[in-house]
Structure formats: C-alpha cells, structure tokens
Short mmCIF file of C-alpha atoms and ligand atoms in Angstrom, two decimals:
data_model
loop_
_atom_site.label_atom_id
_atom_site.label_comp_id
_atom_site.label_asym_id
_atom_site.label_seq_id
_atom_site.Cartn_x
_atom_site.Cartn_y
_atom_site.Cartn_z
CA MET A 1 54.26 -132.44 -212.54
CA VAL A 2 50.48 -133.67 -212.54
CA TYR A 3 47.46 -132.67 -210.80
CA PRO A 4 47.08 -130.97 -208.22
CA ASP A 5 50.18 -128.72 -209.16
CA THR A 6 49.38 -128.67 -213.18
CA PHE A 7 46.44 -129.70 -215.37
CA GLN A 8 47.03 -131.46 -218.69
CA GLY A 9 45.21 -130.99 -221.77
CA PHE A 10 45.41 -130.67 -225.66
CA ALA A 11 45.83 -126.99 -226.83
CA GLY A 12 46.03 -125.24 -229.98
CA TYR A 13 49.35 -123.48 -230.44
CA SER A 14 48.64 -121.26 -233.51
CA TYR A 15 45.75 -120.36 -235.67
CA GLU A 16 47.33 -121.93 -238.81
CA GLU A 17 47.41 -125.34 -237.02
CA TRP A 18 44.13 -125.10 -235.17
CA ASN A 19 43.26 -128.50 -236.07
CA LYS A 20 46.48 -130.13 -234.79
CA PRO A 21 46.13 -129.55 -230.91
CA LYS A 22 49.25 -130.74 -228.96
CA ALA A 23 49.66 -131.66 -225.24
CA PHE A 24 49.93 -128.71 -222.97
CA GLU A 25 50.54 -128.39 -219.25
CA TYR A 26 49.30 -125.35 -217.37
CA LYS A 27 49.14 -124.05 -213.78
CA PRO A 28 45.55 -123.20 -212.89
CA LYS A 29 44.48 -120.07 -210.99
CA PRO A 30 44.98 -119.93 -207.35
CA PHE A 31 42.35 -122.11 -205.39
CA GLY A 32 39.78 -120.00 -203.92
CA PRO A 33 37.32 -120.79 -201.15
CA LYS A 34 34.36 -121.05 -203.77
CA ASP A 35 36.40 -123.19 -206.21
CA ILE A 36 35.89 -126.79 -207.25
CA ASP A 37 38.48 -128.93 -209.18
CA ILE A 38 36.81 -131.31 -211.36
CA LYS A 39 38.38 -134.34 -212.82
CA ILE A 40 37.01 -134.26 -216.15
CA GLU A 41 35.13 -137.47 -217.83
CA ALA A 42 33.57 -135.84 -221.01
CA CYS A 43 33.68 -132.78 -222.88
CA GLY A 44 31.44 -131.88 -225.83
CA VAL A 45 32.83 -130.01 -228.89
CA CYS A 46 31.21 -126.82 -229.60
CA GLY A 47 31.23 -124.55 -232.94
CA SER A 48 32.82 -122.04 -230.40
CA ASP A 49 35.79 -124.00 -230.09
CA VAL A 50 36.43 -123.96 -233.72
CA HIS A 51 35.67 -120.23 -233.97
CA THR A 52 38.03 -119.67 -231.33
CA ILE A 53 40.81 -121.85 -231.98
CA THR A 54 41.10 -120.88 -235.49
CA GLY A 55 41.00 -117.11 -234.57
CA GLY A 56 37.91 -116.61 -236.63
CA TRP A 57 36.32 -114.80 -233.70
CA GLY A 58 39.58 -112.77 -233.24
CA LYS A 59 42.67 -112.93 -231.24
CA THR A 60 43.06 -115.25 -228.45
CA PRO A 61 46.01 -116.24 -226.04
CA LEU A 62 47.94 -119.41 -227.12
CA PRO A 63 48.47 -121.86 -226.54
CA LEU A 64 44.95 -122.38 -225.73
CA ILE A 65 42.74 -125.46 -224.64
CA VAL A 66 39.25 -125.12 -225.70
CA GLY A 67 36.24 -127.05 -224.79
CA HIS A 68 33.33 -125.69 -222.55
CA GLU A 69 30.74 -128.67 -222.40
CA ILE A 70 32.51 -130.18 -219.47
CA VAL A 71 31.36 -133.08 -217.23
CA GLY A 72 33.42 -134.49 -214.39
CA THR A 73 33.99 -135.49 -210.76
CA ALA A 74 34.41 -132.85 -208.06
CA VAL A 75 37.78 -133.95 -206.57
CA LYS A 76 38.37 -130.89 -204.55
CA VAL A 77 36.17 -128.49 -202.94
CA GLY A 78 36.65 -125.00 -201.27
CA ASP A 79 35.63 -124.18 -197.75
CA ASP A 80 32.88 -121.84 -198.65
CA VAL A 81 31.25 -124.12 -201.41
CA GLU A 82 27.64 -125.19 -200.17
CA SER A 83 25.96 -127.02 -203.19
CA ILE A 84 28.66 -129.55 -204.18
CA LYS A 85 30.80 -132.02 -202.28
CA VAL A 86 33.89 -134.22 -203.36
CA GLY A 87 32.64 -137.07 -205.56
CA ASP A 88 29.52 -135.17 -207.02
CA ARG A 89 29.13 -135.45 -210.66
CA VAL A 90 29.21 -131.85 -211.90
CA GLY A 91 29.19 -129.71 -215.34
CA VAL A 92 30.70 -126.45 -216.45
CA GLY A 93 29.43 -124.67 -219.42
CA ALA A 94 30.80 -121.50 -221.30
CA GLN A 95 30.98 -119.25 -218.62
CA ILE A 96 33.09 -119.69 -215.44
CA GLY A 97 33.20 -116.19 -213.69
CA SER A 98 31.50 -112.98 -213.07
CA CYS A 99 31.50 -110.31 -210.55
CA GLY A 100 28.78 -111.89 -208.35
CA SER A 101 27.54 -108.40 -207.00
CA CYS A 102 26.01 -106.58 -209.99
CA ASP A 103 22.24 -106.41 -210.71
CA ASP A 104 22.52 -109.09 -213.57
CA CYS A 105 24.49 -111.43 -211.10
CA LYS A 106 21.79 -110.80 -208.23
CA ASN A 107 18.87 -111.26 -210.89
CA GLY A 108 19.75 -114.68 -212.38
CA SER A 109 21.35 -113.14 -215.41
CA GLU A 110 24.90 -113.68 -214.72
CA GLN A 111 25.59 -114.46 -218.09
CA TYR A 112 25.26 -110.67 -218.85
CA CYS A 113 27.70 -109.33 -216.16
CA ASN A 114 30.00 -106.97 -217.24
CA THR A 115 32.83 -109.08 -215.87
CA TRP A 116 31.95 -112.07 -217.53
CA ILE A 117 34.74 -114.68 -217.78
CA ASP A 118 34.82 -117.24 -220.59
CA THR A 119 35.81 -120.83 -219.55
CA TYR A 120 38.91 -120.59 -221.90
CA GLY A 121 40.68 -118.00 -223.38
CA SER A 122 39.55 -115.29 -220.89
CA THR A 123 42.10 -113.48 -218.30
CA TYR A 124 41.13 -113.10 -214.68
CA PRO A 125 41.00 -109.31 -214.01
CA VAL A 126 43.29 -108.09 -211.71
CA GLY A 127 41.72 -107.84 -208.22
CA TYR A 128 39.19 -110.37 -209.24
CA HIS A 129 36.91 -111.18 -206.24
CA ASP A 130 38.52 -114.70 -205.67
CA GLY A 131 42.04 -113.45 -205.54
CA SER A 132 43.30 -114.68 -208.89
CA ASP A 133 44.61 -112.01 -211.36
CA GLY A 134 45.95 -112.43 -214.79
CA ASN A 135 45.48 -116.34 -215.05
CA VAL A 136 44.20 -117.34 -218.42
CA THR A 137 41.31 -119.57 -218.42
CA GLN A 138 41.78 -122.82 -220.24
CA GLY A 139 38.94 -125.24 -221.23
CA GLY A 140 37.72 -128.99 -220.98
CA TYR A 141 39.99 -130.71 -223.45
CA ALA A 142 41.92 -131.42 -220.36
CA SER A 143 42.36 -133.62 -217.24
CA HIS A 144 40.96 -131.07 -214.93
CA ILE A 145 39.23 -127.62 -214.63
CA ARG A 146 39.00 -125.16 -211.59
CA SER A 147 35.80 -123.78 -211.57
CA HIS A 148 33.76 -121.33 -209.28
CA GLU A 149 30.61 -122.78 -207.54
CA GLN A 150 28.33 -120.45 -209.22
CA PHE A 151 29.42 -121.81 -212.59
CA THR A 152 29.44 -125.70 -211.64
CA PHE A 153 26.24 -127.45 -212.00
CA PRO A 154 25.16 -130.75 -210.16
CA ILE A 155 24.14 -133.05 -212.62
CA PRO A 156 21.02 -135.61 -212.10
CA ASP A 157 21.95 -139.18 -212.13
CA ALA A 158 19.60 -140.10 -214.87
CA LEU A 159 21.73 -138.02 -217.55
CA GLU A 160 24.70 -139.94 -218.82
CA SER A 161 28.08 -137.95 -218.98
CA HIS A 162 28.62 -137.91 -222.68
CA LEU A 163 24.95 -137.01 -223.44
CA VAL A 164 24.72 -134.27 -220.86
CA ALA A 165 27.99 -132.57 -221.75
CA PRO A 166 26.63 -130.82 -224.88
CA MET A 167 23.84 -129.39 -222.94
CA MET A 168 26.16 -127.36 -221.05
CA CYS A 169 26.43 -124.98 -223.81
CA ALA A 170 24.46 -126.06 -226.95
CA GLY A 171 21.74 -127.09 -224.93
CA LEU A 172 21.53 -124.19 -222.65
CA THR A 173 22.06 -121.77 -225.53
CA THR A 174 18.85 -122.97 -227.00
CA TYR A 175 16.94 -123.71 -223.85
CA SER A 176 17.28 -120.19 -222.42
CA PRO A 177 15.75 -118.19 -225.39
CA LEU A 178 12.72 -120.44 -225.67
CA LYS A 179 12.11 -120.16 -221.87
CA ARG A 180 12.58 -116.20 -221.92
CA ASN A 181 10.45 -115.68 -224.78
CA GLY A 182 7.49 -117.55 -223.53
CA CYS A 183 7.77 -121.21 -225.51
CA GLY A 184 5.13 -123.48 -224.00
CA PRO A 185 1.61 -124.95 -224.83
CA GLY A 186 -0.42 -123.08 -227.19
CA LYS A 187 2.69 -121.47 -229.00
CA LYS A 188 3.95 -121.81 -232.30
CA VAL A 189 7.62 -121.62 -232.39
CA GLY A 190 10.00 -121.85 -235.26
CA ILE A 191 13.64 -123.18 -235.10
CA ILE A 192 16.18 -122.33 -238.00
CA GLY A 193 18.80 -124.58 -238.70
CA ILE A 194 19.14 -128.27 -237.64
CA GLY A 195 22.91 -128.56 -236.27
CA GLY A 196 24.15 -128.84 -232.69
CA LEU A 197 22.21 -125.83 -231.60
CA GLY A 198 18.91 -126.47 -233.68
CA HIS A 199 18.63 -130.18 -232.81
CA PHE A 200 18.41 -129.36 -229.37
CA GLY A 201 16.05 -126.30 -229.98
CA ILE A 202 13.53 -128.57 -231.61
CA GLN A 203 13.75 -130.84 -228.65
CA TRP A 204 13.31 -128.28 -225.97
CA ALA A 205 10.51 -126.40 -227.71
CA LYS A 206 8.57 -129.83 -228.21
CA ALA A 207 9.47 -130.70 -224.54
CA LEU A 208 8.05 -127.30 -223.44
CA GLY A 209 4.89 -128.11 -225.25
CA ALA A 210 4.97 -125.90 -228.28
CA GLU A 211 3.97 -126.60 -231.64
CA VAL A 212 7.35 -126.66 -233.66
CA TYR A 213 8.10 -125.45 -237.02
CA VAL A 214 11.68 -126.53 -238.49
CA PHE A 215 13.32 -124.60 -241.14
CA SER A 216 16.29 -126.07 -243.33
CA ARG A 217 17.63 -125.20 -246.67
CA THR A 218 16.57 -128.52 -248.19
CA ASP A 219 14.96 -131.94 -247.30
CA ALA A 220 18.08 -133.70 -246.39
CA LYS A 221 17.30 -133.36 -242.73
CA LYS A 222 13.63 -133.45 -242.85
CA GLU A 223 13.50 -137.13 -241.45
CA ASP A 224 15.92 -136.37 -238.52
CA ALA A 225 13.68 -133.00 -237.84
CA ILE A 226 10.54 -134.90 -237.42
CA LYS A 227 12.48 -137.72 -235.16
CA LEU A 228 13.50 -134.82 -233.05
CA GLY A 229 9.91 -133.45 -232.71
CA ALA A 230 9.24 -131.27 -235.45
CA ASP A 231 5.34 -130.82 -236.27
CA VAL A 232 6.14 -128.93 -239.46
CA PHE A 233 9.03 -128.88 -241.77
CA VAL A 234 9.90 -126.29 -244.22
CA ALA A 235 12.54 -126.68 -246.84
CA THR A 236 13.61 -122.97 -247.62
CA ALA A 237 14.93 -123.80 -251.17
CA ASN A 238 11.53 -124.38 -252.23
CA GLU A 239 9.86 -121.38 -254.23
CA ASN A 240 7.36 -119.16 -252.15
CA TRP A 241 8.03 -121.49 -248.93
CA ALA A 242 7.31 -118.44 -246.62
CA ALA A 243 3.71 -117.50 -248.05
CA PRO A 244 1.60 -120.14 -246.29
CA LEU A 245 3.06 -119.57 -243.02
CA LYS A 246 2.77 -115.59 -243.12
CA LYS A 247 2.14 -114.42 -239.43
CA LYS A 248 1.50 -117.84 -238.19
CA LEU A 249 4.46 -118.05 -235.62
CA ASP A 250 4.78 -116.60 -231.97
CA MET A 251 8.49 -116.76 -232.06
CA ILE A 252 11.64 -117.97 -234.05
CA VAL A 253 14.95 -119.06 -232.59
CA CYS A 254 17.63 -118.78 -235.22
CA CYS A 255 20.40 -121.43 -235.07
CA ALA A 256 21.76 -120.89 -238.56
CA ASN A 257 25.53 -121.26 -238.56
CA SER A 258 25.82 -119.15 -241.71
CA SER A 259 24.56 -115.75 -242.59
CA SER A 260 25.30 -115.86 -246.45
CA ASN A 261 21.94 -115.69 -248.39
CA PHE A 262 20.14 -115.53 -245.18
CA ASP A 263 16.64 -114.34 -246.05
CA ILE A 264 15.74 -112.65 -242.64
CA GLY A 265 12.97 -110.75 -244.29
CA SER A 266 10.93 -113.86 -245.16
CA TYR A 267 11.48 -115.22 -241.63
CA LEU A 268 10.36 -112.05 -239.97
CA SER A 269 7.13 -112.11 -242.23
CA LEU A 270 6.28 -115.48 -240.49
CA LEU A 271 5.82 -113.90 -236.93
CA LYS A 272 2.53 -112.73 -235.59
CA VAL A 273 2.19 -109.07 -234.45
CA HIS A 274 5.05 -108.40 -232.02
CA GLY A 275 6.36 -111.86 -232.42
CA HIS A 276 10.11 -112.40 -231.51
CA PHE A 277 12.93 -113.14 -233.68
CA VAL A 278 15.84 -114.57 -231.48
CA ASN A 279 19.39 -115.12 -232.52
CA VAL A 280 21.61 -117.59 -231.20
CA GLY A 281 23.72 -118.79 -233.92
CA LEU A 282 27.06 -116.71 -234.22
CA PRO A 283 28.42 -116.93 -237.71
CA GLU A 284 31.61 -115.33 -238.47
CA GLY A 285 31.68 -112.18 -240.83
CA GLU A 286 29.43 -109.25 -241.16
CA GLY A 287 25.98 -111.02 -240.54
CA TYR A 288 22.81 -110.03 -242.06
CA VAL A 289 21.31 -106.66 -243.11
CA ILE A 290 17.84 -105.90 -241.79
CA ASN A 291 15.77 -103.32 -243.82
CA PRO A 292 13.88 -101.51 -241.17
CA MET A 293 11.04 -101.89 -243.64
CA SER A 294 10.86 -105.58 -243.18
CA LEU A 295 9.94 -104.88 -239.42
CA LEU A 296 6.73 -102.82 -240.11
CA SER A 297 4.02 -105.12 -241.37
CA ASN A 298 3.90 -107.22 -238.06
CA GLY A 299 5.84 -105.10 -235.68
CA VAL A 300 8.42 -107.60 -234.80
CA TYR A 301 11.29 -107.58 -232.33
CA ILE A 302 14.68 -108.78 -233.06
CA GLY A 303 16.91 -109.88 -230.48
CA ALA A 304 19.32 -112.48 -229.07
CA THR A 305 20.27 -114.36 -226.03
CA HIS A 306 23.59 -115.40 -224.49
CA ILE A 307 24.01 -118.89 -223.09
CA GLY A 308 21.85 -119.09 -219.95
CA SER A 309 21.93 -118.77 -216.25
CA LYS A 310 22.52 -121.60 -213.60
CA LYS A 311 18.92 -121.42 -212.79
CA GLU A 312 18.09 -122.20 -216.25
CA VAL A 313 20.79 -124.96 -216.57
CA LEU A 314 19.34 -126.81 -213.67
CA GLU A 315 15.71 -126.42 -214.79
CA MET A 316 16.84 -127.45 -218.42
CA MET A 317 18.46 -130.72 -216.91
CA ASP A 318 15.18 -131.53 -215.05
CA LEU A 319 13.27 -131.17 -218.29
CA ALA A 320 15.67 -133.55 -220.01
CA VAL A 321 15.21 -136.05 -217.27
CA GLU A 322 11.37 -135.60 -217.26
CA LYS A 323 10.89 -135.37 -221.03
CA GLY A 324 13.66 -137.67 -222.20
CA VAL A 325 15.57 -135.02 -224.22
CA ARG A 326 18.87 -136.29 -225.39
CA PRO A 327 21.22 -134.95 -227.87
CA TRP A 328 22.37 -137.18 -230.72
CA VAL A 329 26.07 -137.80 -229.88
CA GLU A 330 29.11 -139.13 -231.62
CA THR A 331 31.99 -139.94 -229.12
CA ILE A 332 35.67 -139.71 -229.94
CA PRO A 333 38.40 -140.69 -227.25
CA ILE A 334 40.34 -137.78 -226.17
CA SER A 335 43.95 -137.65 -227.67
CA GLU A 336 45.90 -135.35 -229.99
CA GLU A 337 44.33 -137.31 -232.89
CA GLY A 338 41.12 -137.44 -231.35
CA CYS A 339 40.80 -133.68 -230.83
CA SER A 340 42.16 -133.06 -234.33
CA LYS A 341 39.29 -135.31 -235.71
CA ALA A 342 36.57 -133.79 -233.45
CA LEU A 343 37.51 -130.14 -234.45
CA GLN A 344 37.84 -131.15 -237.98
CA LYS A 345 34.39 -132.77 -238.19
CA CYS A 346 32.88 -129.80 -236.34
CA HIS A 347 34.54 -127.24 -238.94
CA ASP A 348 33.33 -129.31 -241.70
CA ASN A 349 29.79 -129.48 -240.46
CA ASP A 350 30.16 -133.27 -240.52
CA VAL A 351 28.80 -133.89 -237.10
CA LYS A 352 25.07 -135.37 -236.52
CA TYR A 353 24.61 -133.45 -234.39
CA ARG A 354 27.40 -133.26 -231.35
CA VAL A 355 30.66 -134.81 -230.74
CA THR A 356 31.64 -135.61 -227.10
CA LEU A 357 34.99 -136.42 -226.27
CA VAL A 358 35.51 -139.55 -223.80
CA ASP A 359 37.81 -141.79 -222.33
CA PHE A 360 39.86 -139.05 -220.37
CA ASP A 361 41.43 -141.77 -218.09
CA LYS A 362 43.08 -143.31 -220.80
CA ALA A 363 44.78 -139.90 -222.04
CA PHE A 364 45.38 -138.35 -218.61
CA GLY A 365 45.32 -141.57 -216.06
CA GLN A 366 42.93 -142.36 -213.18
ZN1 ZN B 401 28.00 -109.27 -212.18
ZN1 ZN B 402 29.72 -123.55 -226.96
#
C-alpha cells in the first residue's frame, strides 16, 4: 500500500542499530477536519533525532521514524482548515498537537500545553480532541506527514525548502528565547556554543539588532562566528576569559550540547544585574550544578525555553526573509544510507552546521 492508505519512511528499529534506519510503512492517525497531509520535500536532521533514536533521552516506541524539521506541499486539507490550501508549501516542527483549549494554548504558548504531542514518538491520548487515540506519531524521514493546522506553517516563497527546514526546530528554538527575553537594539547578547542551534542564535541575535558575543571552547570556529554575525568572539579555553566581560551582558542563550566541564558560574558572572541565562541545549546526562552563591553578586535569573509558538515561527520566517538569515546547510539525499550517514554525522558533531535530507521523490516516488 502507499499514500493515502499508508506513509513510508525510514525508521530506527532498535536503539543498538540507531544509525541503520530501515524502510518502514505505517498507517497514520485518522484524518481530522483540521488536519493536513503533507508530501515531504525536505527534512532537517536535529540533535533530538539522535538523542531519541539512540534511547539517550529514554524509551520511545519502536520502530520510530524521526525528523521534525519538515517542509513539503499540502496535498490534502481538512474541511475546517482555514489558513492552508492544497498546493501550499508548508512546514512542521517538533510539536504536532496540543489540547487547543488551555490557557497556554490560548495565549500563544501552546508549546507549554500539558497535552503537548511530539511530532514523532508521542502517542495521541485516548479521547484526543480530533478523534484519534492511541496512534503513535512518526516524523519526517518519510514520504508524508499528517499534521494539525495549528502546527502547520505556511512558508514564504523567498525561503528555499532545504534552508527553511532547519528553522522549524533549531531556528525556532533559538529565536523564541531571544524574542521572549528582550533581544534587540542596544542589548548585549551572549550565545554559547556554535553548532546547529548556536549558528542560528548568532544570526537571529544580530538580525534583531543586538550586539552579539559568542563563546566557544577554542578559536576553531572563530571565523565562522564572525561570518555569522558575532561582534565579539571569546575562546573559553583561554585563562581568565570571563574577567573582562564581567556584568556586561543583558542575556545569554546557552546552546551548548555538552554539560561536562561546563563553567556556568563564569557565564553567570557576565550578566548585568537581573540578567537572564536561558538554556536551550539539552545534553544527555545529569546536567550542571548551580551553586546559589553564584547567583548573588548580580541577581541573575536562570531559565529555559522550549521550541516556540506558531506566532513565533511565522515572525521568525519573516525576519529571515527581511534580514537574509539562512542556516549553513549540507544536503544529503534521503535513503536508508542517507539517513544513516546524516544521523552519524549529527551524532559525531561533524556538521557545519545543519544537515537537510532532500530528494524525497527519488526515494518515495512522485
Ligand atoms: Zn493546551
Ligand atoms: Zn529538533
């Protein structure tokens, strides 16, 4: 069987063989009036895909198709969908459902809804508002995805599919904290880590008008950081790197993907009084230890944000068009071999700075 009865993709079948995805066919959830079927054209490869498919973040249903930076064409649109029509190019990120009626959902913070549903590896709850129950969500290394209108984003023509795909998760994950914590002209903003997330963070902070301070362990990525928009680059392997910047920054967005030897105390010392340290990277393991004493001298706040809302995705894409923000992307044709290569590169941190799977027609047909 093929679409519309089943969707095809490449799935992880066991945590041990996480880097050997194999062909998998599944039946999507029942089509609801607010649903959209998307024929996928490009899908970014996110660190979450690796953390999930390896079991690093905990148990997941298997077989599992990962991928939550999805771009494609709407091929079927439910009767109650208002903002999207058949033929539109649309995107889907890391969230594909929420209750739609709680305060968070009503106030543009649907990514914090208690009934959050992940784009892959979640189970639609029994009695879910669109009628599905018990279906496991499957991601974008696939021919199609069935998504709800709220979590389906019209894409501006100016943004090419393979470049806008990584914005659906990595882009939004870094845009939202900057926006919510007041990044803008006159602000000094720190970005820790230059990877898939950080390379977006630098660009958004610059595009929003801030002065951008970039922190990386060594000088290896200095040139890239400056090309991406860094005003000041700091290698934290250097002795006393923090001293000259004490109490200089308004906020820091931490995109680091490892918490080993992470010197959070030094970073906190860089913040002005009541400055914000916002975490968006999610390394596996225990995380870092914070000594309350390290918060006293400047009264800082430590927090986090979780992806972003639909309103923020749309704003973010407009900013990308207006200011020319584009991720640095390497493309790999989707296939069993291509998925394997992409996941392995992401796992090994061997990506500058994002991989997008492309050529879906070759794998799944027109
Ligand atoms: Zn809700
Ligand atoms: Zn992601």
